[in-house]
XYZ file of C-alpha atoms in Angstrom:
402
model
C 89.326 -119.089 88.092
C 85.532 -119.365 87.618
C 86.102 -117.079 84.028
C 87.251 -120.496 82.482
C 83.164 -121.560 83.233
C 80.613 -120.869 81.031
C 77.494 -119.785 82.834
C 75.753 -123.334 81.374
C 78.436 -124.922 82.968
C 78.082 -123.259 86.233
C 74.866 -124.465 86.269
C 75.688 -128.269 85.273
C 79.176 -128.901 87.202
C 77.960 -128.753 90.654
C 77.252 -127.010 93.791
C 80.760 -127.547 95.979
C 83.956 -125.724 95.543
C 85.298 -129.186 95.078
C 83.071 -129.598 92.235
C 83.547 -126.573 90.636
C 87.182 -126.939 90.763
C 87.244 -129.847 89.448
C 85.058 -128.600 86.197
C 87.797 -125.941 86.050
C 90.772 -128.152 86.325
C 89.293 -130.821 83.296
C 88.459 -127.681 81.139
C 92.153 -126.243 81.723
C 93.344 -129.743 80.819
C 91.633 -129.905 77.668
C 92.631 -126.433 76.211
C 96.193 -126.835 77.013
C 95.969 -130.796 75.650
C 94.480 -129.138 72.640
C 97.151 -126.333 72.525
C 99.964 -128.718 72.732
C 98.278 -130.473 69.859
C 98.534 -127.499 67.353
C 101.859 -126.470 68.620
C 102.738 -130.086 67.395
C 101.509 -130.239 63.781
C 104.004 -128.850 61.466
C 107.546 -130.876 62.395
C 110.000 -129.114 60.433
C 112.739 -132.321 61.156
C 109.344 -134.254 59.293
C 109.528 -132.124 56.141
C 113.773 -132.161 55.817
C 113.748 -135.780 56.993
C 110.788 -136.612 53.820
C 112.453 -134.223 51.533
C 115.885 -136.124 51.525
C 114.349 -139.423 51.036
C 112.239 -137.961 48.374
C 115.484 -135.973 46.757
C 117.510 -139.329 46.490
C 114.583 -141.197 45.189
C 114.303 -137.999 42.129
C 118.022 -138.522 41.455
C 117.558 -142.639 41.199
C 114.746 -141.969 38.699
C 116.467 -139.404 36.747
C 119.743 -142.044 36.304
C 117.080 -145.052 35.657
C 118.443 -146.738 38.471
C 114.453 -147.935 38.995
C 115.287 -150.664 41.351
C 117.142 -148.458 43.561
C 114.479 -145.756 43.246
C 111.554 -148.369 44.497
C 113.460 -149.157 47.769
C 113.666 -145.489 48.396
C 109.995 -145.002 47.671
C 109.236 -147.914 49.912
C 111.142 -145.920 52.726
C 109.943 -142.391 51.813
C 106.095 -144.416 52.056
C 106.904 -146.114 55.620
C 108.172 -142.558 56.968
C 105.095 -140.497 55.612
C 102.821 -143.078 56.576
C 104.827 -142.327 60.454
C 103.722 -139.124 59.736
C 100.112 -139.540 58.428
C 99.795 -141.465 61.974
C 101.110 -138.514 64.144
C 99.085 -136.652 62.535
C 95.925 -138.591 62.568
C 96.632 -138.861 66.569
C 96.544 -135.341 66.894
C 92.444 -135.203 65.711
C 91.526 -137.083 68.519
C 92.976 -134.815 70.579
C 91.719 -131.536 69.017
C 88.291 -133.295 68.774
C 88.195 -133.608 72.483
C 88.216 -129.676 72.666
C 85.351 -129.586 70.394
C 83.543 -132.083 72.242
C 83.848 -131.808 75.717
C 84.747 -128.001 75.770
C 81.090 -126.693 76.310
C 79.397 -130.047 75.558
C 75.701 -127.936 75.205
C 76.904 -125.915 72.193
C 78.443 -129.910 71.224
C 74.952 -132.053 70.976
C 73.239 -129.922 68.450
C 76.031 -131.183 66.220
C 75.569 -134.746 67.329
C 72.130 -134.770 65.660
C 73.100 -134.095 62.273
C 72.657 -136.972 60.590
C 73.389 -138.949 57.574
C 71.536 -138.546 54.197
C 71.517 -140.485 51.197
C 73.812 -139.555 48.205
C 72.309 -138.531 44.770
C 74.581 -139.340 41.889
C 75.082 -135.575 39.903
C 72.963 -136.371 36.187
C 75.500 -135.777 33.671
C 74.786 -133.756 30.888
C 74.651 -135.061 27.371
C 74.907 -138.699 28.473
C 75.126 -139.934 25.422
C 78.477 -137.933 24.131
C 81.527 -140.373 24.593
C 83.149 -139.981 27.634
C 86.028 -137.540 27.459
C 83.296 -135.156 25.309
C 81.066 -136.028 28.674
C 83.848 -134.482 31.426
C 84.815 -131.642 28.980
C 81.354 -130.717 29.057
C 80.625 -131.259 32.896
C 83.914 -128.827 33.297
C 82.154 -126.017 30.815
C 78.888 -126.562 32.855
C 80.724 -126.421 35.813
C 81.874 -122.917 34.931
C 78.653 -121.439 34.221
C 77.287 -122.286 38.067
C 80.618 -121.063 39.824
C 79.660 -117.083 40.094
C 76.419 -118.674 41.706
C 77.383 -120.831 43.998
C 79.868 -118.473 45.416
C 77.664 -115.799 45.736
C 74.742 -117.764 47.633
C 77.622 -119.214 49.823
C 79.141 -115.793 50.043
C 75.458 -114.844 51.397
C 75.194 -116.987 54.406
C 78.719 -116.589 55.460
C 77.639 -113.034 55.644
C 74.673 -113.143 57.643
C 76.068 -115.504 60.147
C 79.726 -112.920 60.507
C 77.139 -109.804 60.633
C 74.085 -111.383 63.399
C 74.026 -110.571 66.549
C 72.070 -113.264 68.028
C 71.682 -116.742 66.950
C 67.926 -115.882 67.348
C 68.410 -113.182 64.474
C 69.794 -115.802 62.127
C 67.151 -118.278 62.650
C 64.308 -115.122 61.999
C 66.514 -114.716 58.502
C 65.538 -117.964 57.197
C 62.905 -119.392 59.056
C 64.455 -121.563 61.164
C 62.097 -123.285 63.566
C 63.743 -122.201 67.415
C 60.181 -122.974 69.476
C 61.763 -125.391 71.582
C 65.436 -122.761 72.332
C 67.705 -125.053 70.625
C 69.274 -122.522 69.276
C 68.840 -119.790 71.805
C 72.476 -119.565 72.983
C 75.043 -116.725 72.703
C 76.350 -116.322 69.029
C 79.684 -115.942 70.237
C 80.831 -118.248 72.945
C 84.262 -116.940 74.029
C 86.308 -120.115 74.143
C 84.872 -121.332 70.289
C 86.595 -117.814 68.498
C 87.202 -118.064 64.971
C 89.383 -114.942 64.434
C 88.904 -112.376 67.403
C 90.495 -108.837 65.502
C 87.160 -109.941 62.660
C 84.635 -110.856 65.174
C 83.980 -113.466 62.353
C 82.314 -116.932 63.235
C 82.814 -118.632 59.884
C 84.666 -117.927 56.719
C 83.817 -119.332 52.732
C 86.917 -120.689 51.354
C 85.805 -121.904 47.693
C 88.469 -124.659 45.981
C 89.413 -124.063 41.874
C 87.208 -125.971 39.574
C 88.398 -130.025 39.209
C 91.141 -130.657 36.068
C 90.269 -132.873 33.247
C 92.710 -135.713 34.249
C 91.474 -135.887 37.864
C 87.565 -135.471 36.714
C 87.949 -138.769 33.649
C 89.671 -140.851 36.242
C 87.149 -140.226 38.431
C 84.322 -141.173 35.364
C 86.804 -144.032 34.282
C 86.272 -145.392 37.684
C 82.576 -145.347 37.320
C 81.923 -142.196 39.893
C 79.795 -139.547 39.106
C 81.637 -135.521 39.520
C 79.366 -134.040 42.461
C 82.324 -132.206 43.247
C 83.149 -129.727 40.354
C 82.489 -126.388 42.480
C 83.451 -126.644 45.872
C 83.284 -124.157 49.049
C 84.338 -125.082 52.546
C 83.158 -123.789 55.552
C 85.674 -122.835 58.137
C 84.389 -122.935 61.760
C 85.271 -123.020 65.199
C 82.152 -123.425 66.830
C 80.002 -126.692 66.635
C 77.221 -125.167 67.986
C 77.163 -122.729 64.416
C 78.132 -125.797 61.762
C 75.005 -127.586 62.865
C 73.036 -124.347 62.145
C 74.479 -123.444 58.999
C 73.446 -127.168 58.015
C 69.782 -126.202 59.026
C 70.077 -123.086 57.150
C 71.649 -124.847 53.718
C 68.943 -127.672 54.456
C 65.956 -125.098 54.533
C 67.123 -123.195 51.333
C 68.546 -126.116 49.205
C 67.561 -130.085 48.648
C 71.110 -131.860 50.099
C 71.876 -135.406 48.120
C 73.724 -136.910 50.417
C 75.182 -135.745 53.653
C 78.027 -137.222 55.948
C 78.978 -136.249 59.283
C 82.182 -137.722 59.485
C 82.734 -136.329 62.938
C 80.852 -139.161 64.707
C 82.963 -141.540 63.870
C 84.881 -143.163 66.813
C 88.380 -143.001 65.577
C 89.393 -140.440 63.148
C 91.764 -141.828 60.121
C 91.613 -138.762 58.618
C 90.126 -135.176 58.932
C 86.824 -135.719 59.391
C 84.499 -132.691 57.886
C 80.397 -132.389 57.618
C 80.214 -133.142 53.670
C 77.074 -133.017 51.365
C 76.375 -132.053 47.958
C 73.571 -129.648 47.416
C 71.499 -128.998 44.454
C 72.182 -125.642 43.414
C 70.051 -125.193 40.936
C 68.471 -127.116 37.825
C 69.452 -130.310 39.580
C 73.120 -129.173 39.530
C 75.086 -130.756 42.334
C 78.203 -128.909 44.415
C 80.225 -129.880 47.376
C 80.321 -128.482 50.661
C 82.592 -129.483 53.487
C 82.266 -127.960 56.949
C 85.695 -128.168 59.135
C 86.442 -127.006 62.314
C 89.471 -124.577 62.393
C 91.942 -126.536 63.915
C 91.226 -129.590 62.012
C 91.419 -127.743 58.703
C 94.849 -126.951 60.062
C 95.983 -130.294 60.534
C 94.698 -131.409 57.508
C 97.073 -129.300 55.036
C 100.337 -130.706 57.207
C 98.557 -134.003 56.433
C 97.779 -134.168 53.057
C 101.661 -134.133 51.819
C 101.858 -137.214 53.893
C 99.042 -138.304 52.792
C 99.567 -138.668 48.826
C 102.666 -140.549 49.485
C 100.912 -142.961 51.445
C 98.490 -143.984 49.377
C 101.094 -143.827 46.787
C 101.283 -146.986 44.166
C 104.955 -145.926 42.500
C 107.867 -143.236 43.123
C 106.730 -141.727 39.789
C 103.380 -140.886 41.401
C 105.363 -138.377 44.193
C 108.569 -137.295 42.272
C 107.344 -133.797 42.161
C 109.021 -132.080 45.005
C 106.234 -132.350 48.498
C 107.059 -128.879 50.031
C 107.882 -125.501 48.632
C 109.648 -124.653 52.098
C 111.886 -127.074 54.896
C 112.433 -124.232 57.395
C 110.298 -121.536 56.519
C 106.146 -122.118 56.561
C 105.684 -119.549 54.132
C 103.614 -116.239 54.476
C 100.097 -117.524 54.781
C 101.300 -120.688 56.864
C 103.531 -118.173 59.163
C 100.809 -115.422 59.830
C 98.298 -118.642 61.053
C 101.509 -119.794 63.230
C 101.463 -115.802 64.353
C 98.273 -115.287 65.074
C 98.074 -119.009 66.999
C 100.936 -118.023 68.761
C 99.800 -114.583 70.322
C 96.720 -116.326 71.136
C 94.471 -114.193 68.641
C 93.094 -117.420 67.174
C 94.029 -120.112 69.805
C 90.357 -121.279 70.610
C 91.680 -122.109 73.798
C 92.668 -120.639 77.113
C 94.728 -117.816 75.336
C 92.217 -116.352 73.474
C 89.781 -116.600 76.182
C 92.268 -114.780 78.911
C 92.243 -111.895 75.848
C 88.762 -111.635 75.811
C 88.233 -111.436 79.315
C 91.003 -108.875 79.790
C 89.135 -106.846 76.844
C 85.798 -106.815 78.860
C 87.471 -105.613 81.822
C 89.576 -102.891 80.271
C 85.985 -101.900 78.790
C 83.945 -102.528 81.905
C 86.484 -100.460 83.833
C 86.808 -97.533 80.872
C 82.719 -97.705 80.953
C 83.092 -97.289 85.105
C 85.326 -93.831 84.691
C 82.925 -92.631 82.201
C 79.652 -93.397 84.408
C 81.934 -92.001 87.509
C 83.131 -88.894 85.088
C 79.145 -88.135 84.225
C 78.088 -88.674 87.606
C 80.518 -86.165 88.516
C 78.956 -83.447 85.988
C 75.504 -84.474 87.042
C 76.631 -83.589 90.296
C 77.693 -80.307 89.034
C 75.003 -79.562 87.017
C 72.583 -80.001 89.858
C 74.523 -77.835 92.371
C 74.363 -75.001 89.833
C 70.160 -75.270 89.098
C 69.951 -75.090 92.798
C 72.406 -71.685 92.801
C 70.206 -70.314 90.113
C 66.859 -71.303 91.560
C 68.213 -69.901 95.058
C 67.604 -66.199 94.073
C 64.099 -67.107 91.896
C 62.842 -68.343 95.327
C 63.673 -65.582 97.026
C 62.014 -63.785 94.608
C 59.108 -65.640 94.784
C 58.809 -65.214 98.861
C 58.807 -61.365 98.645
C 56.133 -61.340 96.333
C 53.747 -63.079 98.190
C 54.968 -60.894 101.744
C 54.992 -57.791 99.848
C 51.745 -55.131 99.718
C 50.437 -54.834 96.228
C 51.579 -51.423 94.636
C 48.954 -48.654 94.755
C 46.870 -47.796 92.027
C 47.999 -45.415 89.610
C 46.448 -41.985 89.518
C-alpha cells in the first residue's frame, strides 16, 4: 500500500506503521471522495428534468401566454439554481484533492498572489462608442495569430521538459533556493497519461459585438477580446507557468480565485497580460477537473442569473441522454482511469513501471546470459593460444640454418 505515498510524504507522515497507515488511509479517502465527485457532475435526470420546464416555458411564449410563461421561468430558475448549488458543492470537494493530495507540490500555488488590474486603453477614444468596440474587435484580430502562438510556445516547452529544472533554465527562472526542484510529473497530478502532456492551450473565439458594447455600455473596459486557458492538473506546474508568463510579459491584474474559502463558482488563476504595444489578453488557468465541472455548470448557470424567460428560451442542451462525442470520450477516458487524477490512474502507472521494470529484468537476465556465453568461448579460444605460448618458452630454439 505504500505506492499510494509519495516519497515527500514518506518523509513527512511519520515513522510508525500506524502513522503511515493512516497517511495512506486519508490519501485513499480523498481520491475516491474526489472520484465520486466527477462521477457525479453530469445528472442526466438534471438536464430532462430542466429541459421540460424550459420546453413548456418556449410553448407559453410562443402562444403569448406571458404570465404563464414567468411562473414557469420562476420554476425553471429555482431548479437550475438546485443545480448551480450541487454543482458548486462538488468544487469543494475536488479542491480538497488538489490541496491536500501532495500538499508540497500545493504551497507553491498558495503564494501566487493578487495584482492590480490595468484597464485595456482603447483605441481611438474619441470615435463614438459602437465605432470604439467595432474597432477594438478589428484590433483584436490582428493580435490573435500572436497570442496563440506565444501561448502555443510555453505549452510546448512545459509538454516536451523533462525536468522542472529544464524549464526554469528556458526562461530564467530563479530555482537557488529548490522551489521548484521536484519531479515534473508527479504520478497522482496526470493530465492525460497516453500524451504524457502536463498542460494543454485551449484558446476561446474572439468576443461578439453585442456582448463586447454591453460590456462598454456598462462602463467596463474589453481586456478580454483574445482569450487562452490553461488546462492543468498539477498545482505545483500552474504556479510555474505564472512565473514563466510573469518573467516574459507585464500582468495587469492577476486573481487567484483558488484561495478563496468557499467556492461559488469555478474558481481559475485569471490575469490579463500585455501582449504587446500595451495590448491586453486574458488568461485563465483551471485545474482539469474543475474545468469539467464548470461546462455542466454554466447551463445552470445563465438561467440563474437570468432576469426574464426571453433571456433562456433558446434550447440549454443539444443532448438529454447522450453527452455527445467530445463530452463522451472525457466520460471514456475518466472512466478507464486514463485521466482520473486519482487512484486509477495512479494503479496504471504503477502497473506500467512494473511491466517495464520486469521487461528491463529479462533483458539484463537475457544479456547476462550472453555475457556468460561470450566469456566461456574467449576462454575456449585462449585455451589453445596458452598452450601455445607454454611450448614456446619449454621448447629448444631451432638450429641455425646452414
Amino acid at each position: 500500500m505504500l505506492e499510494f505515498l509519495t516519497a515527500d510524504e514518506m518523509k513527512v507522515c511519520g515513522d510508525t506503521e500506524a502513522e503511515i497507515h493512516a497517511a495512506i488511509e486519508e490519501k485513499k479517502a480523498t481520491l475516491s471522495n474526489n472520484k465520486s465527485a466527477m462521477s457525479n457532475i453530469v445528472d442526466y435526470t438534471a438536464r430532462e428534468k430542466a429541459t421540460e420546464l424550459q420546453t413548456k416555458m418556449f410553448g407559453e411564449l410562443k402562444a403569448a401566454v406571458v404570465d404563464d410563461a414567468q411562473v414557469t421561468f420562476n420554476e425553471l430558475k429555482a431548479f437550475c439554481g438546485d443545480q448551480a448549488k450541487r454543482l458548486g458543492d462538488l468544487i469543494t470537494v475536488v479542491m480538497n484533492k488538489y490541496k491536500t493530495t501532495d500538499p508540497r507540490r500545493y504551497e507553491p500555488f498558495e503564494q501566487v498572489k493578487d495584482i492590480a488590474v490595468k484597464d485595456q486603453v482603447p483605441p481611438r477614444a474619441t470615435l463614438p462608442l459602437p465605432e470604439q468596440v467595432e474597432f477594438q474587435l478589428a484590433n483584436a484580430t490582428w493580435y490573435e495569430e500572436g497570442f496563440q502562438a506565444a501561448m502555443k510556445e510555453v505549452a510546448a516547452v512545459f509538454n516536451e521538459a523533462k525536468t522542472c529544472q529544464e524549464i526554469c533554465e528556458h526562461y530564467d527562472i530563479d530555482n537557488s533556493g529548490g522551489k521548484w526542484s521536484k519531479e515534473l510529473r508527479a504520478e497522482v497530478f496526470n493530465l492525460d497519461l497516453r500524451t504524457n502532456q502536463v498542460v494543454r492551450a485551449k484558446f476561446g473565439p474572439l468576443k461578439g459585438f453585442p456582448r463586447a458594447l454591453e460590456k462598454m455600455s456598462q462602463g467596463k473596459t474589453l481586456r478580454d477580446l483574445n482569450r487562452d486557458t490553461f488546462e492543468f492538473e498539477d498545482p505545483l506546474l500552474m504556479a510555474l507557468c505564472f512565473e514563466v508568463l510573469n518573467k516574459k510579459y507585464n500582468i495587469h491584474g492577476l486573481k487567484n480565485k483558488y484561495l478563496q474559502e468557499t467556492f461559488k463558482e469555478p474558481p481559475n488563476l485569471h490575469m490579463n497580460l500585455d501582449i504587446k504595444d500595451g495590448w491586453l489578453c486574458e488568461v485563465q488557468m483551471l485545474f482539469r477537473d474543475i474545468l469539467l465541472i464548470k461546462k455542466e455548470l454554466h447551463n445552470f448557470y445563465d438561467v440563474n442569473r437570468a432576469d426574464g424567460p426571453f433571456v433562456v428560451a433558446g434550447k440549454l442542451f443539444k443532448s438529454l441522454e447522450d453527452p455527445g462525442e467530445q463530452q463522451r470520450d472525457e466520460d471514456s477516458k475518466y472512466k478507464s482511469g486514463l485521466q482520473s487524477g486519482g487512484e486509477d490512474s495512479l494503479l496504471t502507472v504503477i502497473r506500467a513501471k512494473d511491466d517495464q521494470l520486469k521487461a528491463n529484468a529479462e533483458e539484463l537476465k537475457s544479456n547476462a546470459e550472453q555475457l556468460e556465453a561470450k566469456d566461456a568461448e574467449i576462454e575456449r579460444l585462449k585455451a589453445p593460444l596458452s598452450q601455445y605460448e607454454d611450448d614456446t618458452k619449454t621448447s629448444p630454439p631451432p638450429p641455425p640454418h646452414p
